[in-house]
CSV table of C-alpha atoms and ligand atoms in Angstrom, one decimal:
chain,number,residue,atom,x,y,z
A,1,MET,CA,115.7,100.7,20.4
A,2,PRO,CA,118.3,97.9,20.2
A,3,GLY,CA,118.9,95.8,23.3
A,4,GLN,CA,121.8,96.7,25.5
A,5,LEU,CA,124.0,94.4,27.7
A,6,PHE,CA,126.2,96.3,30.2
A,7,ILE,CA,129.2,94.3,31.5
A,8,VAL,CA,129.5,95.8,35.0
A,9,ALA,CA,132.6,95.4,37.1
A,10,THR,CA,131.8,95.1,40.9
A,11,PRO,CA,134.2,95.2,43.9
A,12,ILE,CA,136.6,92.3,44.7
A,13,GLY,CA,136.0,92.9,48.4
A,14,ASN,CA,135.8,96.5,49.4
A,15,LEU,CA,132.4,97.9,48.5
A,16,GLY,CA,133.9,101.4,48.3
A,17,ASP,CA,135.4,100.4,45.0
A,18,ILE,CA,132.0,100.4,43.2
A,19,SER,CA,132.0,103.1,40.6
A,20,GLU,CA,129.3,105.8,40.2
A,21,ARG,CA,128.8,104.6,36.6
A,22,ALA,CA,128.3,101.0,37.9
A,23,LYS,CA,125.7,102.2,40.3
A,24,SER,CA,123.8,104.3,37.8
A,25,THR,CA,123.9,101.5,35.3
A,26,LEU,CA,122.6,98.9,37.8
A,27,ALA,CA,119.8,101.4,38.7
A,28,SER,CA,118.8,101.9,35.0
A,29,VAL,CA,118.5,98.3,33.6
A,30,ASP,CA,115.5,96.1,33.3
A,31,ALA,CA,117.2,93.2,35.1
A,32,VAL,CA,120.6,92.1,36.4
A,33,LEU,CA,122.2,88.8,35.4
A,34,CYS,CA,124.4,87.4,38.2
A,35,GLU,CA,126.6,84.5,39.1
A,36,ASP,CA,125.1,84.0,42.5
A,37,THR,CA,121.9,85.9,43.3
A,38,ARG,CA,122.7,85.9,47.0
A,39,VAL,CA,126.0,87.7,46.5
A,40,THR,CA,124.5,90.3,44.1
A,41,ALA,CA,121.4,90.7,46.4
A,42,LYS,CA,123.7,91.9,49.2
A,43,LEU,CA,125.5,94.4,46.9
A,44,MET,CA,122.2,95.7,45.6
A,45,SER,CA,120.8,96.1,49.1
A,46,VAL,CA,123.9,98.1,50.2
A,47,LEU,CA,123.4,100.3,47.1
A,48,GLY,CA,119.7,100.6,47.8
A,49,ILE,CA,118.8,99.4,44.3
A,50,LYS,CA,115.9,97.0,43.7
A,51,LYS,CA,116.0,95.0,40.5
A,52,THR,CA,115.0,91.6,39.2
A,53,LEU,CA,118.0,89.3,39.6
A,54,ILE,CA,118.5,86.5,37.1
A,55,SER,CA,121.0,83.7,38.0
A,56,TYR,CA,123.5,83.0,35.2
A,57,HIS,CA,126.4,80.7,36.2
A,58,GLN,CA,128.7,78.0,34.7
A,59,HIS,CA,126.0,75.4,34.9
A,60,SER,CA,123.3,77.5,33.3
A,61,SER,CA,121.5,75.6,30.4
A,62,LEU,CA,121.6,76.6,26.8
A,63,LYS,CA,117.8,77.3,27.2
A,64,LYS,CA,118.7,79.9,29.8
A,65,THR,CA,121.3,81.5,27.4
A,66,ASP,CA,118.7,81.5,24.6
A,67,GLU,CA,116.1,83.2,26.9
A,68,ILE,CA,118.6,86.0,27.7
A,69,LEU,CA,119.5,86.4,24.0
A,70,GLN,CA,115.7,86.7,23.3
A,71,ARG,CA,115.3,89.4,25.8
A,72,LEU,CA,118.2,91.4,24.4
A,73,ASN,CA,116.8,90.9,20.9
A,74,ASN,CA,113.5,92.3,22.1
A,75,GLY,CA,115.2,95.5,23.2
A,76,ASP,CA,115.7,94.8,26.9
A,77,LYS,CA,118.5,96.6,28.8
A,78,LEU,CA,120.4,94.0,31.0
A,79,ALA,CA,123.4,94.2,33.2
A,80,LEU,CA,125.8,91.3,33.7
A,81,VAL,CA,127.7,91.1,37.0
A,82,THR,CA,129.6,88.2,38.6
A,83,ASP,CA,130.5,87.6,42.2
A,84,ALA,CA,133.6,89.9,42.1
A,85,GLY,CA,135.5,92.0,39.7
A,86,THR,CA,135.2,92.2,36.0
A,87,PRO,CA,132.7,89.8,34.4
A,88,GLY,CA,134.3,87.5,31.8
A,89,ILE,CA,137.8,87.5,33.3
A,90,SER,CA,138.1,83.8,34.5
A,91,ASP,CA,134.5,83.7,35.5
A,92,PRO,CA,131.2,82.4,34.0
A,93,GLY,CA,130.4,85.8,32.5
A,94,GLY,CA,132.6,84.9,29.6
A,95,ARG,CA,130.2,82.3,28.3
A,96,LEU,CA,127.3,84.7,27.9
A,97,ILE,CA,129.5,87.4,26.4
A,98,GLU,CA,130.7,84.9,23.8
A,99,ALA,CA,127.2,83.8,23.0
A,100,VAL,CA,125.9,87.4,22.7
A,101,ASN,CA,128.9,88.3,20.5
A,102,ALA,CA,128.4,85.2,18.3
A,103,LYS,CA,124.6,85.6,17.8
A,104,LEU,CA,123.6,89.3,18.3
A,105,HIS,CA,126.7,91.5,17.9
A,106,ASP,CA,125.1,93.4,15.0
A,107,ARG,CA,121.8,93.8,16.7
A,108,ILE,CA,122.5,94.9,20.3
A,109,GLU,CA,125.0,97.1,22.1
A,110,MET,CA,127.5,95.5,24.5
A,111,ILE,CA,128.9,98.2,26.9
A,112,PRO,CA,131.7,97.7,29.3
A,113,ILE,CA,131.5,99.4,32.7
A,114,PRO,CA,135.1,99.0,33.9
A,115,GLY,CA,136.2,98.6,37.4
A,116,PRO,CA,138.0,96.3,39.9
A,117,ASN,CA,140.0,93.2,38.7
A,118,ALA,CA,142.1,91.1,41.1
A,119,ALA,CA,144.9,90.4,38.6
A,120,ILE,CA,145.4,94.0,37.6
A,121,ALA,CA,145.3,95.1,41.2
A,122,THR,CA,148.1,92.7,42.1
A,123,LEU,CA,150.1,93.5,39.0
A,124,SER,CA,149.9,97.2,39.9
A,125,ILE,CA,151.8,96.7,43.2
A,126,SER,CA,154.1,93.9,41.9
A,127,GLY,CA,157.1,96.1,41.0
A,128,PHE,CA,157.7,93.7,38.0
A,129,PRO,CA,157.5,95.0,34.4
A,130,THR,CA,153.9,95.4,33.4
A,131,ASP,CA,154.2,97.0,30.0
A,132,LYS,CA,153.6,93.4,28.8
A,133,PHE,CA,152.2,90.5,30.8
A,134,THR,CA,150.7,87.0,30.4
A,135,PHE,CA,147.4,86.3,32.2
A,136,LEU,CA,146.8,82.6,32.7
A,137,GLY,CA,143.6,82.3,34.7
A,138,PHE,CA,143.5,79.3,37.1
A,139,PRO,CA,146.1,76.5,36.8
A,140,PRO,CA,144.4,73.4,35.5
A,141,HIS,CA,143.5,70.8,38.2
A,142,LYS,CA,144.8,67.6,36.5
A,143,LYS,CA,145.9,67.3,32.9
A,144,LYS,CA,148.1,70.0,31.5
A,145,ARG,CA,149.3,71.2,34.9
A,146,THR,CA,152.9,70.5,34.0
A,147,GLU,CA,152.4,72.3,30.7
A,148,PHE,CA,151.0,75.3,32.7
A,149,PHE,CA,154.0,75.6,34.9
A,150,THR,CA,156.3,75.2,31.9
A,151,ILE,CA,154.6,78.2,30.3
A,152,VAL,CA,155.1,80.2,33.5
A,153,LYS,CA,158.8,79.2,33.7
A,154,ASN,CA,159.4,80.2,30.1
A,155,SER,CA,157.5,83.4,30.1
A,156,VAL,CA,159.6,86.4,29.0
A,157,TRP,CA,156.9,88.7,30.3
A,158,THR,CA,155.5,89.0,33.9
A,159,ALA,CA,153.0,86.2,34.4
A,160,VAL,CA,149.9,86.4,36.6
A,161,PHE,CA,147.3,83.8,37.6
A,162,TYR,CA,144.6,83.0,40.1
A,163,GLU,CA,144.4,80.4,42.8
A,164,SER,CA,142.0,79.4,45.6
A,165,THR,CA,142.7,78.6,49.2
A,166,HIS,CA,142.3,74.8,48.5
A,167,ARG,CA,145.2,74.6,46.1
A,168,ILE,CA,147.5,77.5,47.0
A,169,ILE,CA,150.2,75.5,48.8
A,170,LYS,CA,150.3,72.7,46.2
A,171,THR,CA,150.5,75.3,43.5
A,172,LEU,CA,153.3,77.3,45.1
A,173,GLU,CA,155.2,74.1,45.6
A,174,GLN,CA,154.9,73.2,42.0
A,175,LEU,CA,155.7,76.7,41.0
A,176,SER,CA,158.8,76.6,43.1
A,177,GLU,CA,160.0,73.4,41.4
A,178,ALA,CA,159.4,75.1,38.0
A,179,ILE,CA,160.9,78.6,38.6
A,180,GLY,CA,163.4,78.1,41.5
A,181,ASP,CA,164.5,81.4,42.9
A,182,ARG,CA,162.7,83.8,40.6
A,183,PRO,CA,160.8,86.4,42.6
A,184,ILE,CA,157.1,86.3,42.9
A,185,VAL,CA,154.4,88.4,44.5
A,186,VAL,CA,151.2,87.0,46.0
A,187,GLY,CA,148.2,89.1,46.8
A,188,ARG,CA,145.8,87.6,49.4
A,189,GLU,CA,142.3,89.0,50.1
A,190,LEU,CA,142.9,92.2,48.2
A,191,THR,CA,140.8,95.2,49.4
A,192,LYS,CA,139.5,93.2,52.3
A,193,LEU,CA,140.2,93.2,56.1
A,194,HIS,CA,143.0,90.6,55.8
A,195,GLU,CA,144.6,91.9,52.7
A,196,THR,CA,148.3,90.8,52.7
A,197,ILE,CA,151.0,91.0,50.1
A,198,TYR,CA,153.8,88.4,50.1
A,199,ARG,CA,157.1,88.8,48.3
A,200,GLY,CA,160.0,86.5,47.8
A,201,THR,CA,160.7,83.2,46.1
A,202,ALA,CA,157.9,80.7,45.8
A,203,ALA,CA,159.5,78.6,48.6
A,204,GLU,CA,159.8,81.7,50.9
A,205,VAL,CA,156.2,82.8,50.2
A,206,THR,CA,154.9,79.3,51.0
A,207,LYS,CA,156.6,79.5,54.4
A,208,GLN,CA,155.2,83.0,55.0
A,209,LEU,CA,151.7,81.8,54.1
A,210,GLU,CA,152.0,78.6,56.3
A,211,SER,CA,153.1,80.7,59.3
A,212,THR,CA,150.2,83.3,58.8
A,213,SER,CA,147.1,82.0,57.0
A,214,ILE,CA,146.3,80.2,53.8
A,215,LYS,CA,142.6,81.4,53.9
A,216,GLY,CA,141.1,83.5,51.2
A,217,GLU,CA,141.6,84.3,47.6
A,218,PHE,CA,145.0,84.6,45.9
A,219,VAL,CA,146.7,86.2,42.9
A,220,ILE,CA,150.2,85.1,42.0
A,221,VAL,CA,152.5,87.3,39.9
A,222,ILE,CA,155.8,85.9,38.7
A,223,ALA,CA,158.8,88.0,37.5
A,224,PRO,CA,159.8,87.4,33.8
A,225,LYS,CA,162.5,85.0,32.9
B,1,SAM,N1,136.4,88.3,37.5
B,1,SAM,C1,137.3,88.3,38.6
B,1,SAM,C2,138.3,89.5,38.5
B,1,SAM,O1,138.0,90.4,37.7
B,1,SAM,O2,139.3,89.5,39.1
B,1,SAM,C3,138.0,87.0,38.9
B,1,SAM,C4,137.0,85.9,39.1
B,1,SAM,S1,137.8,84.4,39.5
B,1,SAM,C5,136.4,83.3,39.4
B,1,SAM,C6,138.0,84.4,41.2
B,1,SAM,C7,139.5,84.5,41.6
B,1,SAM,O3,140.0,85.8,41.5
B,1,SAM,C8,139.8,84.0,43.0
B,1,SAM,O4,139.9,82.6,43.1
B,1,SAM,C9,141.1,84.7,43.2
B,1,SAM,O5,142.2,84.0,42.6
B,1,SAM,C10,140.9,86.0,42.5
B,1,SAM,N2,140.4,87.0,43.4
B,1,SAM,C11,139.1,87.6,43.4
B,1,SAM,N3,139.0,88.5,44.4
B,1,SAM,C12,140.2,88.5,45.0
B,1,SAM,C13,140.7,89.2,46.1
B,1,SAM,N4,139.9,90.1,46.8
B,1,SAM,N5,142.0,89.1,46.5
B,1,SAM,C14,142.8,88.2,45.8
B,1,SAM,N6,142.4,87.5,44.8
B,1,SAM,C15,141.1,87.6,44.4
């Protein structure tokens, strides 16, 4: 039997969003590769599934990647999950998926188990055109930041990107300078207790956030030019 790697999407907050197929897949594999074993251990405990958890994150060594490739080559069935959402979308899952694709694509099966994704969830309630959109991951921290906001400014499609609590205000301020009064939607803590959707210009949303809370995880959606 060829090895199988299941790319399993997990909730972005609300555990009720786990799919039946994600559960049965996690229950059926030989081991689960995860970004943070503590986060995945909690999920597995809620699901009542006991499996070997193998940590795989952005600092994992090449040796670790090779060991995983070897297991797949030997016919193992593995699942890849990350801390939240769809593995590979702006998270460390992408590295392993790339390595498997480059070295083993003709020898093993890679199977997506679709589910939650923070960008898609926010786009779905944005009210902006979503027949085409540009996904930009996280803004760069230093170099290329100006270029990033120029791309957003010039986007003829709805643009969407991620931001953390540490940089949200700085990012919204820079976004405001770039796009002025163009409308945006910000999703904070989606599917969680403090889920909040902010709408307005970047300057208005900054004020709303400062007067409520800047804690949590954010997705920013910008109307097209
Ligand atoms: N792979 C994930 C996905 O499918 O959405 C994204 C992983 S990325 C490392 C983490 C970022 O996604 C966070 O910094 C935040 O911008 C966004 N994010 C994840 N969960 C979120 C949530 N519940 N509400 C808002 N944004 C979220």
